[in-house]
Coordinates of C-alpha atoms and ligand atoms in Angstrom, one line a residue:
X1 CA 30.9 -39.9 -11.5
X2 CA 30.6 -37.4 -14.7
X3 CA 28.7 -34.3 -13.1
X4 CA 24.8 -34.6 -13.7
X5 CA 23.2 -32.7 -16.6
X6 CA 21.4 -29.7 -15.7
X7 CA 18.0 -29.7 -15.5
X8 CA 16.7 -26.6 -17.0
X9 CA 13.3 -25.1 -16.9
X10 CA 12.8 -26.5 -20.3
X11 CA 12.8 -29.8 -19.1
X12 CA 10.2 -29.6 -16.8
X13 CA 7.6 -28.5 -18.9
X14 CA 5.3 -29.8 -21.6
X15 CA 6.7 -29.5 -24.8
X16 CA 3.1 -28.1 -25.8
X17 CA 3.6 -25.1 -23.1
X18 CA 7.1 -24.3 -24.7
X19 CA 6.0 -24.1 -28.0
X20 CA 2.5 -22.9 -27.9
X21 CA 4.4 -19.4 -26.3
X22 CA 6.6 -18.9 -29.0
X23 CA 4.4 -16.1 -31.2
X24 CA 7.0 -15.8 -33.9
X25 CA 8.7 -18.1 -36.2
X26 CA 12.5 -18.7 -36.3
X27 CA 14.8 -17.3 -38.7
X28 CA 16.5 -19.2 -41.0
X29 CA 15.9 -21.6 -43.6
X30 CA 12.4 -23.2 -44.0
X31 CA 12.6 -26.9 -42.5
X32 CA 10.0 -29.5 -41.1
X33 CA 11.5 -31.5 -38.5
X34 CA 10.5 -34.9 -37.4
X35 CA 7.1 -36.2 -37.7
X36 CA 4.0 -34.8 -38.3
X37 CA 2.8 -35.8 -34.5
X38 CA 6.2 -35.4 -33.2
X39 CA 8.1 -32.3 -34.4
X40 CA 8.6 -28.8 -35.0
X41 CA 8.9 -26.1 -37.8
X42 CA 12.1 -23.9 -38.2
X43 CA 11.8 -20.9 -40.5
X44 CA 7.7 -20.8 -40.7
X45 CA 5.9 -18.4 -42.9
X46 CA 2.5 -16.8 -42.0
X47 CA -0.7 -17.9 -44.2
X48 CA -2.3 -14.2 -44.5
X49 CA -5.4 -14.1 -42.7
X50 CA -7.3 -13.4 -45.9
X51 CA -6.3 -14.0 -49.7
X52 CA -8.6 -13.5 -52.7
X53 CA -10.1 -17.1 -52.0
X54 CA -9.6 -17.8 -48.5
X55 CA -10.2 -16.4 -45.0
X56 CA -8.4 -18.0 -42.0
X57 CA -10.6 -18.9 -38.9
X58 CA -9.8 -18.7 -35.2
X59 CA -7.2 -16.1 -35.4
X60 CA -7.2 -16.3 -31.6
X61 CA -5.1 -19.4 -31.7
X62 CA -2.2 -18.2 -33.7
X63 CA -2.1 -21.1 -35.9
X64 CA -2.0 -20.1 -39.4
X65 CA 1.9 -20.9 -40.0
X66 CA 3.4 -23.4 -42.0
X67 CA 6.6 -24.7 -44.0
X68 CA 6.4 -22.3 -46.7
X69 CA 5.2 -25.1 -49.3
X70 CA 2.2 -25.6 -47.0
X71 CA 1.7 -22.1 -47.7
X72 CA 2.0 -22.2 -51.4
X73 CA -0.2 -25.3 -51.4
X74 CA -2.8 -23.2 -50.0
X75 CA -2.9 -20.2 -52.2
X76 CA -2.8 -22.4 -55.2
X77 CA -5.5 -24.7 -53.8
X78 CA -8.3 -21.7 -52.6
X79 CA -8.8 -20.8 -56.3
X80 CA -8.7 -24.4 -57.6
X81 CA -11.4 -25.4 -54.7
X82 CA -13.3 -22.3 -55.4
X83 CA -13.8 -23.4 -59.5
X84 CA -14.1 -27.2 -58.7
X85 CA -17.2 -26.4 -56.2
X86 CA -18.9 -23.3 -57.1
X87 CA -17.7 -21.6 -53.4
X88 CA -16.4 -18.3 -53.2
X89 CA -13.3 -19.8 -51.7
X90 CA -12.6 -21.5 -48.3
X91 CA -12.3 -21.2 -44.8
X92 CA -9.2 -22.3 -43.3
X93 CA -8.8 -23.4 -39.2
X94 CA -5.9 -24.9 -37.8
X95 CA -2.5 -25.0 -39.3
X96 CA 0.9 -25.1 -37.1
X97 CA 1.9 -22.7 -34.5
X98 CA 5.0 -20.2 -35.4
X99 CA 7.4 -22.9 -34.6
X100 CA 5.3 -25.8 -34.9
X101 CA 5.6 -28.6 -32.1
X102 CA 2.9 -30.1 -29.9
X103 CA -0.3 -27.9 -29.4
X104 CA -2.1 -27.5 -26.3
X105 CA -5.2 -28.6 -27.6
X106 CA -6.9 -29.8 -30.6
X107 CA -4.6 -32.5 -32.5
X108 CA -1.5 -34.7 -32.1
X109 CA -0.1 -33.9 -35.4
X110 CA -0.1 -30.0 -37.0
X111 CA 3.3 -30.1 -35.3
X112 CA 5.7 -29.8 -38.6
X113 CA 3.8 -27.2 -40.7
X114 CA 2.7 -29.6 -43.5
X115 CA -1.0 -30.3 -41.7
X116 CA -3.8 -28.2 -42.6
X117 CA -8.0 -28.0 -41.7
X118 CA -9.8 -26.6 -44.2
X119 CA -13.7 -26.4 -43.4
X120 CA -16.7 -28.0 -45.1
X121 CA -18.1 -24.6 -45.7
X122 CA -18.0 -22.2 -48.9
X123 CA -16.3 -19.1 -48.2
X124 CA -19.2 -16.2 -47.4
X125 CA -18.7 -13.4 -50.0
X126 CA -18.2 -10.7 -47.2
X127 CA -14.8 -10.4 -45.1
X128 CA -15.6 -12.1 -41.5
X129 CA -14.9 -10.1 -38.4
X130 CA -12.6 -11.3 -36.0
X131 CA -15.3 -12.3 -33.5
X132 CA -17.3 -14.3 -36.3
X133 CA -14.0 -15.9 -37.0
X134 CA -14.1 -17.2 -33.4
X135 CA -17.9 -18.2 -33.4
X136 CA -19.4 -19.7 -36.6
X137 CA -18.8 -23.5 -36.8
X138 CA -18.3 -25.7 -39.8
X139 CA -20.4 -27.6 -41.4
X140 CA -21.3 -31.5 -39.9
X141 CA -22.0 -33.8 -42.9
X142 CA -22.2 -36.6 -41.0
X143 CA -25.5 -37.9 -39.6
X144 CA -26.4 -38.4 -35.6
X145 CA -25.2 -42.5 -35.5
X146 CA -22.2 -41.2 -37.1
X147 CA -22.8 -44.2 -39.9
X148 CA -23.8 -42.1 -42.7
X149 CA -23.8 -38.5 -44.1
X150 CA -26.5 -36.4 -43.6
X151 CA -28.1 -35.7 -46.5
X152 CA -29.4 -32.1 -45.5
X153 CA -25.9 -30.8 -45.6
X154 CA -23.8 -33.1 -47.8
X155 CA -23.9 -31.8 -51.5
X156 CA -22.0 -32.8 -54.9
X157 CA -19.5 -30.1 -53.8
X158 CA -18.1 -31.7 -51.2
X159 CA -16.8 -34.7 -53.3
X160 CA -15.1 -31.9 -55.7
X161 CA -13.5 -30.2 -52.8
X162 CA -12.1 -33.4 -51.2
X163 CA -11.4 -34.6 -54.7
X164 CA -9.3 -31.2 -55.7
X165 CA -7.5 -31.7 -52.3
X166 CA -6.5 -35.5 -53.0
X167 CA -5.4 -34.5 -56.6
X168 CA -2.4 -32.4 -56.0
X169 CA 0.8 -34.0 -56.3
X170 CA 2.3 -32.5 -53.2
X171 CA -0.5 -34.1 -50.8
X172 CA 0.3 -37.2 -49.0
X173 CA -3.2 -37.7 -47.5
X174 CA -6.8 -36.5 -46.9
X175 CA -8.3 -37.2 -43.7
X176 CA -12.3 -37.3 -43.7
X177 CA -14.8 -38.9 -41.1
X178 CA -15.3 -42.6 -42.4
X179 CA -18.8 -42.0 -42.9
X180 CA -17.8 -39.3 -45.5
X181 CA -15.2 -42.0 -47.2
X182 CA -17.9 -44.6 -47.3
X183 CA -20.1 -42.4 -49.7
X184 CA -17.2 -41.2 -51.6
X185 CA -16.5 -44.9 -52.0
X186 CA -20.3 -45.5 -53.0
X187 CA -20.3 -42.7 -55.7
X188 CA -16.7 -43.4 -57.1
X189 CA -15.9 -44.3 -60.7
X190 CA -13.8 -47.1 -60.4
X191 CA -11.7 -46.7 -63.6
X192 CA -10.8 -42.8 -62.8
X193 CA -10.6 -42.4 -59.1
X194 CA -6.9 -43.0 -58.3
X195 CA -7.4 -40.2 -56.3
X196 CA -9.1 -41.7 -53.9
X197 CA -6.5 -44.0 -52.6
X198 CA -5.0 -40.8 -50.9
X199 CA -8.5 -40.3 -48.8
X200 CA -8.3 -41.7 -45.8
X201 CA -10.8 -42.3 -42.7
X202 CA -9.9 -40.8 -39.1
X203 CA -11.4 -39.9 -36.1
X204 CA -13.5 -36.5 -36.0
X205 CA -12.9 -34.8 -39.9
X206 CA -17.0 -34.7 -40.2
X207 CA -16.9 -30.8 -40.6
X208 CA -13.6 -30.3 -42.0
X209 CA -10.9 -32.4 -44.4
X210 CA -7.1 -32.6 -43.0
X211 CA -4.7 -32.2 -45.8
X212 CA -1.5 -33.3 -45.2
X213 CA 1.4 -32.3 -47.6
X214 CA 4.8 -35.0 -48.2
X215 CA 7.9 -34.1 -46.7
X216 CA 9.5 -31.3 -48.8
X217 CA 12.8 -31.4 -50.4
X218 CA 14.4 -29.0 -48.6
X219 CA 13.7 -30.9 -45.2
X220 CA 16.2 -34.1 -44.8
X221 CA 14.9 -34.4 -41.0
X222 CA 11.5 -34.7 -42.4
X223 CA 10.2 -38.3 -41.4
X224 CA 7.9 -39.6 -44.5
X225 CA 4.6 -41.3 -43.8
X226 CA 4.4 -45.0 -45.0
X227 CA 2.5 -45.4 -47.8
X228 CA -0.9 -46.1 -47.9
X229 CA -1.7 -49.5 -48.0
X230 CA -2.8 -50.6 -51.7
X231 CA -5.8 -50.0 -53.1
X232 CA -8.8 -47.5 -52.7
X233 CA -9.6 -48.1 -48.8
X234 CA -13.0 -48.8 -49.6
X235 CA -13.3 -52.5 -49.2
X236 CA -15.4 -53.8 -46.6
X237 CA -12.4 -54.8 -44.0
X238 CA -10.9 -51.4 -44.8
X239 CA -14.0 -49.9 -43.8
X240 CA -15.0 -52.1 -41.0
X241 CA -12.8 -50.9 -37.7
X242 CA -14.4 -47.4 -38.5
X243 CA -17.9 -48.2 -37.9
X244 CA -17.3 -51.3 -35.0
X245 CA -18.9 -50.5 -31.6
X246 CA -15.5 -49.5 -30.3
X247 CA -14.8 -46.8 -32.5
X248 CA -18.8 -45.5 -32.4
X249 CA -19.1 -46.0 -28.8
X250 CA -16.0 -46.0 -26.8
X251 CA -16.1 -46.7 -23.2
X252 CA -15.2 -43.1 -21.8
X253 CA -13.1 -44.2 -18.6
X254 CA -10.2 -42.2 -16.9
X255 CA -7.2 -44.1 -17.0
X256 CA -5.0 -45.1 -14.0
X257 CA -2.1 -43.5 -16.1
X258 CA -2.6 -41.2 -18.2
X259 CA -0.4 -41.0 -21.2
X260 CA 2.6 -38.3 -20.7
X261 CA 2.6 -35.5 -22.4
X262 CA 5.5 -35.3 -25.1
X263 CA 8.8 -33.4 -23.6
X264 CA 11.3 -31.5 -25.3
X265 CA 13.6 -34.1 -24.7
X266 CA 10.8 -36.4 -27.2
X267 CA 11.5 -34.5 -29.9
X268 CA 14.3 -34.5 -32.7
X269 CA 17.0 -32.8 -31.0
X270 CA 16.8 -29.9 -33.3
X271 CA 13.5 -28.7 -32.0
X272 CA 15.5 -27.5 -28.8
X273 CA 17.8 -25.3 -31.4
X274 CA 14.3 -24.1 -32.6
X275 CA 12.7 -22.8 -29.9
X276 CA 15.7 -21.5 -28.3
X277 CA 16.3 -19.8 -31.6
X278 CA 15.9 -15.8 -32.0
X279 CA 12.5 -14.6 -34.0
X280 CA 12.1 -13.7 -37.4
X281 CA 11.7 -9.8 -36.8
X282 CA 10.2 -9.6 -40.0
X283 CA 7.3 -12.0 -39.2
X284 CA 6.7 -9.5 -36.4
X285 CA 5.8 -6.8 -38.4
X286 CA 2.3 -8.3 -39.6
Ligands
ZN301 ZN1 -7.1 -32.6 -38.4

């Protein structure tokens, strides 16, 4: 009989614990590895916490890391969004952990350095303190019954914000709450709104947009998301599910067999190399 493969400490802990403890990215060429909700990030880079048109929120989470294309996208998108909305700039929520991987709370995706949450809230004209960045919440644009936008918080600038994100060529999807998608469908101009195809409903996302980039050319092990089904997603049949009783009023029960957390063995094999790789010492001098 062949000797049993030795069980290491890494094999016993959920991958989210292993990856959340890696405080610095790896050395080496940047690569997004795996799929948005099942993968990791090699050679991650940090988005500076302050830029000319942005500030990063929730600094304690150490999630302002991404593939260099995500950082470049945000540096380019922030001034475009500011111009389109009349805002001073944007507030950036979670990107990825330094080495990507599953997160201990908050998201299924954001694992390969190509996802970012951006708040529905203009950047204030002053620099926020660390404490403010932990405490301030984004603006909820959806009504209490989750069926409509909230006219008190919704504004045309929000349309410009979503549109500017969806128009960028490297963007694969923009996820928003279904009530927001419904409102975009109501006001759309059918002749010119091809950007609407990329804007898709998802759970939550009532106080932020989720921007997902396409797999970069340098990442052969990045798995593409299947293209959006044809059309702009505004047909009644596309939206009905999101306003069904099971989505709006789910029965919260404790499952008899809760889903198992992802283990390192569930991720692409290259993610073990990423976890064990030496840290990029230059990233420590921040
Ligand atoms: Zn999100």
